[in-house]
Short mmCIF file of C-alpha atoms and ligand atoms in Angstrom, two decimals:
data_model
loop_
_atom_site.label_atom_id
_atom_site.label_comp_id
_atom_site.label_asym_id
_atom_site.label_seq_id
_atom_site.Cartn_x
_atom_site.Cartn_y
_atom_site.Cartn_z
CA UNK A 974 41.18 122.74 170.31
CA UNK A 975 44.81 124.09 170.32
CA UNK A 976 46.79 125.44 167.35
CA UNK A 977 49.85 123.59 168.43
CA UNK A 978 48.20 120.09 168.23
CA UNK A 979 46.94 121.07 164.71
CA UNK A 980 50.46 122.04 163.60
CA UNK A 981 51.87 118.71 165.14
CA UNK A 982 49.06 116.69 163.27
CA UNK A 983 49.87 118.17 159.94
CA UNK A 984 53.72 117.90 160.71
CA UNK A 985 53.15 114.15 161.33
CA UNK A 986 51.47 113.92 157.82
CA UNK A 987 47.95 113.49 158.96
CA UNK A 988 44.79 114.78 157.38
CA UNK A 989 42.96 117.54 159.33
CA UNK A 990 39.14 117.73 159.89
CA UNK A 991 36.90 120.51 158.77
CA UNK A 992 36.69 121.70 162.35
CA UNK A 993 40.43 121.98 162.75
CA UNK A 994 40.91 123.89 159.41
CA UNK A 995 38.00 126.39 160.44
CA UNK A 996 39.75 126.71 163.86
CA UNK A 997 42.93 127.87 162.12
CA UNK A 998 41.38 130.14 159.59
CA UNK A 999 38.99 131.70 162.10
CA UNK A 1000 41.75 132.17 164.76
CA UNK A 1001 44.28 133.60 162.37
CA UNK A 1002 41.82 135.95 160.79
CA UNK A 1003 40.74 137.43 164.17
CA UNK A 1004 44.37 137.75 165.47
CA UNK A 1005 44.04 134.91 168.11
CA UNK A 1006 46.63 132.72 166.27
CA UNK A 1007 49.88 134.54 165.85
CA UNK A 1008 52.01 134.76 162.67
CA UNK A 1009 54.53 132.41 164.14
CA UNK A 1010 52.14 129.55 164.48
CA UNK A 1011 50.53 130.36 161.13
CA UNK A 1012 53.97 130.10 159.43
CA UNK A 1013 54.78 126.92 161.20
CA UNK A 1014 51.47 125.56 159.96
CA UNK A 1015 51.92 126.67 156.31
CA UNK A 1016 55.47 125.15 156.41
CA UNK A 1017 54.01 121.92 157.58
CA UNK A 1018 51.49 122.11 154.59
CA UNK A 1019 54.33 122.73 152.34
CA UNK A 1020 56.10 119.49 153.41
CA UNK A 1021 53.29 117.28 153.83
CA UNK A 1022 50.51 118.64 151.57
CA UNK A 1023 46.61 118.34 151.90
CA UNK A 1024 44.28 116.04 150.26
CA UNK A 1025 41.52 117.27 147.91
CA UNK A 1026 38.86 117.34 150.70
CA UNK A 1027 41.19 119.36 153.07
CA UNK A 1028 41.91 121.82 150.33
CA UNK A 1029 38.17 122.36 149.52
CA UNK A 1030 37.66 122.85 153.20
CA UNK A 1031 40.55 125.34 153.46
CA UNK A 1032 39.23 127.20 150.37
CA UNK A 1033 35.76 127.57 151.83
CA UNK A 1034 36.89 128.66 155.28
CA UNK A 1035 39.00 131.26 153.55
CA UNK A 1036 36.60 132.41 150.99
CA UNK A 1037 33.99 133.01 153.78
CA UNK A 1038 36.40 134.55 156.36
CA UNK A 1039 35.14 137.98 155.46
CA UNK A 1040 32.60 139.70 153.15
CA UNK A 1041 31.73 138.37 149.79
CA UNK A 1042 30.84 140.44 146.80
CA UNK A 1043 27.31 140.23 145.36
CA UNK A 1044 27.73 140.88 141.65
CA UNK A 1045 23.96 140.25 140.70
CA UNK A 1046 23.37 144.04 140.52
CA UNK A 1047 25.51 143.90 137.43
CA UNK A 1048 23.87 142.59 134.37
CA UNK A 1049 25.41 139.80 132.31
CA UNK A 1050 27.78 136.96 132.93
CA UNK A 1051 30.68 138.23 134.90
CA UNK A 1052 33.98 136.49 134.21
CA UNK A 1053 37.13 136.59 136.28
CA UNK A 1054 40.66 135.69 135.53
CA UNK A 1055 43.66 134.66 137.80
CA UNK A 1056 47.24 133.77 137.07
CA UNK A 1057 49.28 131.53 139.44
CA UNK A 1058 51.98 134.06 139.06
CA UNK A 1059 55.03 134.49 136.87
CA UNK A 1060 57.68 136.96 135.76
CA UNK A 1061 56.75 139.66 133.28
CA UNK A 1062 53.13 138.28 133.57
CA UNK A 1063 51.25 141.37 132.47
CA UNK A 1064 48.25 139.42 130.98
CA UNK A 1065 45.63 140.93 133.13
CA UNK A 1066 46.51 144.36 132.04
CA UNK A 1067 45.90 143.39 128.33
CA UNK A 1068 43.00 140.91 128.73
CA UNK A 1069 40.73 142.65 130.92
CA UNK A 1070 40.18 145.71 128.72
CA UNK A 1071 39.84 143.48 125.73
CA UNK A 1072 37.10 141.44 127.38
CA UNK A 1073 35.44 144.40 128.79
CA UNK A 1074 35.48 146.00 125.28
CA UNK A 1075 33.53 143.00 124.05
CA UNK A 1076 30.76 143.63 126.43
CA UNK A 1077 31.70 141.30 129.23
CA UNK A 1078 31.74 143.09 132.59
CA UNK A 1079 35.00 142.74 134.59
CA UNK A 1080 34.94 143.11 138.26
CA UNK A 1081 38.25 141.79 139.24
CA UNK A 1082 40.32 141.75 142.51
CA UNK A 1083 43.97 141.43 141.92
CA UNK A 1084 46.93 140.92 144.15
CA UNK A 1085 50.27 142.38 144.84
CA UNK A 1086 53.63 140.89 144.04
CA UNK A 1087 54.37 137.58 145.60
CA UNK A 1088 57.77 135.89 146.03
CA UNK A 1089 59.64 136.47 142.67
CA UNK A 1090 56.39 137.29 140.81
CA UNK A 1091 54.93 140.63 140.18
CA UNK A 1092 51.31 141.58 141.05
CA UNK A 1093 48.78 143.56 139.11
CA UNK A 1094 47.87 145.98 141.75
CA UNK A 1095 51.45 147.08 142.30
CA UNK A 1096 51.74 147.53 138.50
CA UNK A 1097 48.48 149.60 138.16
CA UNK A 1098 49.63 151.78 141.04
CA UNK A 1099 52.59 153.02 138.76
CA UNK A 1100 49.94 155.15 136.95
CA UNK A 1101 49.79 158.47 138.75
CA UNK A 1102 46.75 158.80 140.84
CA UNK A 1103 45.24 155.52 140.10
CA UNK A 1104 43.43 154.00 143.10
CA UNK A 1105 43.05 150.22 143.71
CA UNK A 1106 41.36 150.43 147.12
CA UNK A 1107 37.61 150.94 146.95
CA UNK A 1108 34.40 150.19 149.05
CA UNK A 1109 32.26 147.59 147.59
CA UNK A 1110 29.74 150.22 146.38
CA UNK A 1111 32.58 152.36 144.71
CA UNK A 1112 33.81 149.13 142.99
CA UNK A 1113 30.38 148.13 141.69
CA UNK A 1114 29.63 151.70 140.50
CA UNK A 1115 32.87 151.72 138.51
CA UNK A 1116 31.95 148.40 136.94
CA UNK A 1117 28.38 149.59 136.15
CA UNK A 1118 29.71 152.80 134.57
CA UNK A 1119 32.71 151.62 132.71
CA UNK A 1120 32.26 147.82 132.50
CA UNK A 1121 35.63 147.25 134.12
CA UNK A 1122 37.34 147.70 137.49
CA UNK A 1123 40.66 146.04 138.60
CA UNK A 1124 40.98 146.65 142.20
CA UNK A 1125 43.04 145.31 145.20
CA UNK A 1126 41.61 142.82 147.44
CA UNK A 1127 40.01 144.82 150.36
CA UNK A 1128 40.82 143.89 153.84
CA UNK A 1129 37.16 142.65 154.22
CA UNK A 1130 37.28 140.20 151.20
CA UNK A 1131 38.93 136.84 152.00
CA UNK A 1132 40.93 138.55 154.85
CA UNK A 1133 42.36 135.19 155.79
CA UNK A 1134 44.01 134.92 152.46
CA UNK A 1135 45.13 138.53 152.53
CA UNK A 1136 46.99 137.72 155.79
CA UNK A 1137 48.21 134.36 154.57
CA UNK A 1138 49.39 135.72 151.29
CA UNK A 1139 51.53 138.39 152.91
CA UNK A 1140 53.01 135.84 155.40
CA UNK A 1141 53.69 133.09 152.90
CA UNK A 1142 55.53 135.72 150.75
CA UNK A 1143 58.14 136.10 153.48
CA UNK A 1144 58.26 132.81 155.04
CA UNK A 1145 59.20 130.74 151.93
CA UNK A 1146 55.78 128.99 152.01
CA UNK A 1147 54.35 130.06 148.71
CA UNK A 1148 55.17 126.91 146.57
CA UNK A 1149 52.58 124.40 147.82
CA UNK A 1150 49.60 123.15 145.71
CA UNK A 1151 46.99 123.22 148.44
CA UNK A 1152 47.95 126.70 149.61
CA UNK A 1153 48.14 128.09 146.10
CA UNK A 1154 44.77 126.46 145.14
CA UNK A 1155 43.06 127.68 148.22
CA UNK A 1156 44.49 131.19 147.93
CA UNK A 1157 43.42 131.76 144.45
CA UNK A 1158 40.03 129.98 144.54
CA UNK A 1159 38.93 131.55 147.92
CA UNK A 1160 39.44 135.16 146.44
CA UNK A 1161 37.69 134.03 143.14
CA UNK A 1162 34.76 132.62 145.14
CA UNK A 1163 34.39 135.60 147.39
CA UNK A 1164 34.80 138.01 144.43
CA UNK A 1165 31.47 136.62 143.07
CA UNK A 1166 32.08 136.13 139.22
CA UNK A 1167 29.96 133.65 137.39
CA UNK A 1168 32.97 131.97 135.61
CA UNK A 1169 36.66 131.95 136.05
CA UNK A 1170 39.57 131.37 133.77
CA UNK A 1171 42.86 130.42 135.29
CA UNK A 1172 46.16 130.86 133.86
CA UNK A 1173 48.40 128.22 135.58
CA UNK A 1174 52.06 128.87 134.86
CA UNK A 1175 54.61 126.13 134.66
CA UNK A 1176 58.41 126.29 134.13
CA UNK A 1177 61.40 127.76 135.71
CA UNK A 1178 59.68 131.00 136.70
CA UNK A 1179 56.54 129.41 138.06
CA UNK A 1180 55.58 128.19 141.56
CA UNK A 1181 54.86 124.90 139.76
CA UNK A 1182 57.92 124.20 137.70
CA UNK A 1183 56.85 120.74 136.66
CA UNK A 1184 54.24 120.38 133.98
CA UNK A 1185 52.33 117.46 135.81
CA UNK A 1186 52.21 119.36 138.99
CA UNK A 1187 50.88 122.41 137.09
CA UNK A 1188 48.17 120.27 135.57
CA UNK A 1189 47.26 118.77 138.88
CA UNK A 1190 47.00 122.20 140.33
CA UNK A 1191 44.84 123.27 137.47
CA UNK A 1192 42.49 120.33 137.73
CA UNK A 1193 42.13 120.73 141.57
CA UNK A 1194 41.33 124.62 141.06
CA UNK A 1195 38.83 123.61 138.30
CA UNK A 1196 37.18 121.12 140.57
CA UNK A 1197 36.92 123.47 143.49
CA UNK A 1198 35.32 126.14 141.16
CA UNK A 1199 32.79 123.84 139.55
CA UNK A 1200 31.94 122.40 142.97
CA UNK A 1201 30.64 125.85 144.07
CA UNK A 1202 28.75 126.39 140.77
CA UNK A 1203 31.22 128.57 138.91
CA UNK A 1204 32.17 127.56 135.39
CA UNK A 1205 35.90 127.25 135.67
CA UNK A 1206 38.59 126.54 132.97
CA UNK A 1207 42.35 126.57 133.14
CA UNK A 1208 45.16 127.05 130.66
CA UNK A 1209 48.51 125.75 131.44
CA UNK A 1210 51.08 128.16 130.07
CA UNK A 1211 54.93 128.41 129.66
CA UNK A 1212 56.93 130.30 132.28
CA UNK A 1213 60.30 128.99 131.32
CA UNK A 1214 61.17 132.47 130.45
CA UNK A 1215 59.75 135.71 131.30
CA UNK A 1216 56.54 136.67 129.25
CA UNK A 1217 57.14 139.50 126.82
CA UNK A 1218 60.19 141.73 127.38
CA UNK A 1219 59.47 143.87 130.35
CA UNK A 1220 59.87 142.97 134.05
CA UNK A 1221 58.80 145.60 136.57
CA UNK A 1222 55.76 147.61 137.34
CA UNK A 1223 55.62 150.64 135.13
CA UNK A 1224 57.68 148.83 132.44
CA UNK A 1225 54.99 146.22 132.21
CA UNK A 1226 52.12 148.70 131.94
CA UNK A 1227 53.96 150.19 129.01
CA UNK A 1228 54.37 146.84 127.36
CA UNK A 1229 50.76 145.90 127.82
CA UNK A 1230 49.78 149.10 126.14
CA UNK A 1231 51.90 148.20 123.31
CA UNK A 1232 49.87 145.03 122.72
CA UNK A 1233 46.60 147.02 123.09
CA UNK A 1234 47.96 149.18 120.37
CA UNK A 1235 48.43 146.24 118.06
CA UNK A 1236 52.09 145.69 118.74
CA UNK A 1237 53.94 143.47 121.29
CA UNK A 1238 55.91 140.35 121.38
CA UNK A 1239 54.49 137.13 119.89
CA UNK A 1240 54.65 135.19 123.05
CA UNK A 1241 52.83 137.75 125.03
CA UNK A 1242 50.10 138.22 122.50
CA UNK A 1243 49.58 134.48 122.01
CA UNK A 1244 48.87 133.88 125.76
CA UNK A 1245 46.88 137.00 126.10
CA UNK A 1246 44.47 136.15 123.02
CA UNK A 1247 44.05 132.68 124.15
CA UNK A 1248 43.12 133.69 127.77
CA UNK A 1249 40.83 136.44 126.34
CA UNK A 1250 38.98 134.02 123.95
CA UNK A 1251 38.59 131.57 126.86
CA UNK A 1252 37.09 134.35 128.91
CA UNK A 1253 34.65 135.38 126.10
CA UNK A 1254 33.80 131.66 125.44
CA UNK A 1255 32.83 131.00 129.24
CA UNK A 1256 30.88 134.28 129.09
CA UNK A 1257 28.83 132.67 126.41
CA UNK A 1258 29.80 134.92 123.58
CA UNK A 1259 30.07 132.27 120.90
CA UNK A 1260 32.26 129.38 119.89
CA UNK A 1261 36.05 129.55 120.42
CA UNK A 1262 36.91 130.55 116.86
CA UNK A 1263 34.39 133.47 117.11
CA UNK A 1264 35.66 134.49 120.48
CA UNK A 1265 39.28 134.61 119.14
CA UNK A 1266 38.06 136.84 116.36
CA UNK A 1267 36.18 139.13 118.79
CA UNK A 1268 39.38 139.55 121.01
CA UNK A 1269 41.40 140.39 117.98
CA UNK A 1270 38.92 142.84 116.65
CA UNK A 1271 38.69 144.64 120.00
CA UNK A 1272 42.41 145.43 119.72
CA UNK A 1273 42.29 146.25 115.86
CA UNK A 1274 39.43 148.65 116.37
CA UNK A 1275 41.07 150.46 119.20
CA UNK A 1276 38.09 149.67 121.58
CA UNK A 1277 40.31 147.75 124.04
CA UNK A 1278 42.69 150.54 124.41
CA UNK A 1279 40.06 152.96 124.93
CA UNK A 1280 38.53 150.75 127.56
CA UNK A 1281 41.86 150.64 129.45
CA UNK A 1282 41.85 154.60 129.32
CA UNK A 1283 38.23 154.67 130.64
CA UNK A 1284 39.28 152.20 133.56
CA UNK A 1285 42.37 154.31 134.32
CA UNK A 1286 40.22 157.51 134.54
CA UNK A 1287 37.37 155.88 136.56
CA UNK A 1288 39.83 154.58 139.10
CA UNK A 1289 41.30 158.15 139.53
CA UNK A 1290 44.38 157.72 137.50
CA UNK A 1291 45.82 159.97 134.77
CA UNK A 1292 44.62 158.40 131.40
CA UNK A 1293 47.34 160.45 129.53
CA UNK A 1294 49.96 157.89 130.95
CA UNK A 1295 48.50 155.45 128.46
CA UNK A 1296 49.57 157.69 125.56
CA UNK A 1297 52.78 159.13 127.02
CA UNK A 1298 55.23 156.69 128.62
CA UNK A 1299 57.31 159.77 130.05
CA UNK A 1300 54.55 160.31 132.58
CA UNK A 1301 55.61 157.16 134.36
CA UNK A 1302 58.25 157.29 137.08
CA UNK A 1303 61.61 157.19 135.59
CA UNK A 1304 64.53 155.28 137.00
CA UNK A 1305 67.64 157.32 137.59
CA UNK A 1306 70.09 154.66 136.38
CA UNK A 1307 69.96 152.54 133.26
CA UNK A 1308 72.65 149.80 132.91
CA UNK A 1309 73.30 147.39 130.00
CA UNK A 1310 74.13 143.75 130.66
CA UNK A 1311 76.26 142.48 127.83
CA UNK A 1312 76.87 138.92 126.71
CA UNK A 1313 80.20 137.32 127.90
CA UNK A 1314 80.11 134.80 125.04
CA UNK A 1315 78.56 134.17 121.75
CA UNK A 1316 75.93 131.41 121.41
CA UNK A 1317 72.34 130.58 121.65
CA UNK A 1318 70.45 131.16 124.99
CA UNK A 1319 69.12 127.81 125.90
CA UNK A 1320 67.77 128.23 129.30
CA UNK A 1321 66.65 131.14 131.61
CA UNK A 1322 66.21 130.48 135.31
CA UNK A 1323 63.20 132.75 135.47
CA UNK A 1324 62.78 132.86 139.27
CA UNK A 1325 66.37 134.20 139.45
CA UNK A 1326 65.52 136.88 136.84
CA UNK A 1327 62.48 137.87 138.78
CA UNK A 1328 64.74 138.08 141.97
CA UNK A 1329 67.08 140.31 139.97
CA UNK A 1330 64.25 142.74 139.25
CA UNK A 1331 63.35 142.63 142.86
CA UNK A 1332 66.86 143.56 143.95
CA UNK A 1333 66.57 146.68 141.70
CA UNK A 1334 63.51 147.65 143.69
CA UNK A 1335 60.70 146.14 141.50
CA UNK A 1336 59.56 143.60 144.27
CA UNK A 1337 59.64 143.15 147.99
CA UNK A 1338 61.72 141.05 150.29
CA UNK A 1339 59.84 142.00 153.49
CA UNK A 1340 56.05 142.53 153.98
CA UNK A 1341 56.42 146.27 154.32
CA UNK A 1342 58.88 146.98 151.58
CA UNK A 1343 57.85 149.80 149.34
CA UNK A 1344 57.90 148.97 145.64
CA UNK A 1345 59.84 151.23 143.17
CA UNK A 1346 57.57 151.46 140.28
CA UNK A 1347 60.20 152.74 137.68
CA UNK A 1348 62.67 149.68 138.56
CA UNK A 1349 62.92 146.54 136.57
CA UNK A 1350 64.57 144.91 133.49
CA UNK A 1351 64.07 145.20 129.81
CA UNK A 1352 65.08 142.01 128.08
CA UNK A 1353 66.84 142.21 124.73
CA UNK A 1354 67.27 138.46 124.19
CA UNK A 1355 65.36 135.38 125.51
CA UNK A 1356 65.73 131.67 125.23
CA UNK A 1357 66.09 130.65 121.47
CA UNK A 1358 67.99 133.81 120.56
CA UNK A 1359 71.40 133.82 119.18
CA UNK A 1360 73.65 136.57 120.75
CA UNK A 1361 77.11 137.82 119.82
CA UNK A 1362 79.73 138.36 122.62
CA UNK A 1363 79.27 141.98 123.75
CA UNK A 1364 75.71 142.39 122.60
CA UNK A 1365 73.23 143.75 125.01
CA UNK A 1366 71.23 140.98 126.86
CA UNK A 1367 69.12 143.36 129.01
CA UNK A 1368 68.90 146.85 130.37
CA UNK A 1369 68.53 147.23 134.17
CA UNK A 1370 66.60 150.22 135.40
CA UNK A 1371 66.86 151.25 139.06
CA UNK A 1372 67.29 154.05 141.58
CA UNK A 1373 69.50 151.78 143.83
CA UNK A 1374 72.92 152.14 142.10
CA UNK A 1375 74.33 149.84 144.78
CA UNK A 1376 72.11 146.97 143.61
CA UNK A 1377 73.28 146.89 139.90
CA UNK A 1378 76.18 144.56 140.50
CA UNK A 1379 74.15 142.01 142.43
CA UNK A 1380 71.28 142.19 139.83
CA UNK A 1381 73.78 141.70 136.97
CA UNK A 1382 75.43 138.75 138.62
CA UNK A 1383 71.94 137.07 139.33
CA UNK A 1384 70.85 137.75 135.67
CA UNK A 1385 73.97 136.41 134.08
CA UNK A 1386 73.95 133.35 136.46
CA UNK A 1387 70.46 132.78 135.39
CA UNK A 1388 71.32 132.20 131.72
CA UNK A 1389 72.70 129.04 129.96
CA UNK A 1390 74.12 129.11 126.52
CA UNK A 1391 74.72 126.38 123.85
CA UNK A 1392 76.39 126.36 120.51
CA UNK A 1393 73.30 124.97 118.77
CA UNK A 1394 69.83 126.24 118.35
CA UNK A 1395 67.48 125.01 121.09
CA UNK A 1396 64.12 123.49 120.23
CA UNK A 1397 61.30 126.09 120.20
CA UNK A 1398 58.89 125.56 123.29
CA UNK A 1399 55.22 125.47 123.34
CA UNK A 1400 53.53 128.46 124.88
CA UNK A 1401 50.36 126.70 125.96
CA UNK A 1402 50.62 123.21 127.21
CA UNK A 1403 47.06 122.20 128.08
CA UNK A 1404 43.44 123.39 128.45
CA UNK A 1405 41.49 122.01 131.33
CA UNK A 1406 37.80 122.02 131.93
CA UNK A 1407 35.48 120.05 134.15
CA UNK A 1408 35.06 117.24 131.59
CA UNK A 1409 38.38 117.36 129.61
CA UNK A 1410 42.06 117.79 129.78
CA UNK A 1411 43.35 118.68 126.24
CA UNK A 1412 47.12 118.82 125.70
CA UNK A 1413 48.47 120.79 122.82
N1 URA B 2343 48.56 133.76 143.43
C1 URA B 2343 47.71 133.73 144.59
O1 URA B 2343 46.70 134.42 144.54
N2 URA B 2343 47.99 132.98 145.50
C2 URA B 2343 49.00 132.10 145.59
O2 URA B 2343 49.25 131.45 146.48
C3 URA B 2343 49.83 132.12 144.53
C4 URA B 2343 49.57 132.93 143.41
#
């Protein structure tokens, strides 16, 4: 078998066999297939797609390309959560301590930023001393001791995805339904939880901008999970504007802590509580109404915040950061973007806003770029808000003074204004389980 023939076959729009998919994944994982062939292959998949059977084979090959985690040593039903990626999406930082505080063990492997989106591991690393790389034993011990660990994907777990994820990030091959589905589900299968809650984003800041495509992606991932015996449900949620008001690594930790302290923006809270309630539901904690109450009480009682502090401490971080924002790295420059006109914000190109944050240092444009944890954007107005000419739309935080003009131009170009109030958008569009797709 030759990789060049497999690339040609996919480029011609033909379906691959299980052997061909295994050949690619094994060869790429062990270094026999070079990056340039892998990127040509992923580009062919972006253009020509894969059918459900090819996607399932790709997922399986990636899930078993390295070690898998055996969570059976931890008592109780373990539940995982994964987002397809968005801008300002700090839900994992809010939800996992809530769910762990309700007694459901969280053994979660998270990713780094991808494309215009942020990643939980990059965000967590803004906490001084906090480690996200553990051996499997260390990881399991932290979960046993504190009921929660959010770690980075080690090189030994789904290594095929680890390599492909980094490659896709810099070869414009992220936006593809089979590549996203296999990337997410391979990690979730290898990570060993009993149940999985997926947050599939749709809108101008999501990899799937169209609602129908997002629902199709959600259904495909739910089917893959259920086929390998994991209870899997998905929420399709709105990414037509950044979630909450902070974009950038330490800024998002600070905002997540606000929610755990009982504050926070309504959009962020609504999505977080819906996801948390679904996690508690698939963990068997009770009916949905009861699970919603459990999640709310975990915040009201302060238990969820305490759980986050315990997690930070157990992962080697400084828990004082959680109560003192000044302990986070601070950007040298702060710059206000002002509205050029008065009017209603009717649209935000959320990808462009994510890219503006990356230009300031919050994201990567090359595989090896180093993240600036202090950089990012604090939004002062979002879609649906009325702004007066000259009022502050956002505050840019950066150590790269030379990037401010570029980021400001990207940000202003990303907004559209109208002279009438736009209709309020839904935050949650659909709930998908193995037997039902419910639209809201
Ligand atoms: N998140 C992932 O883990 N993989 C993707 O491909 C996209 C989002």
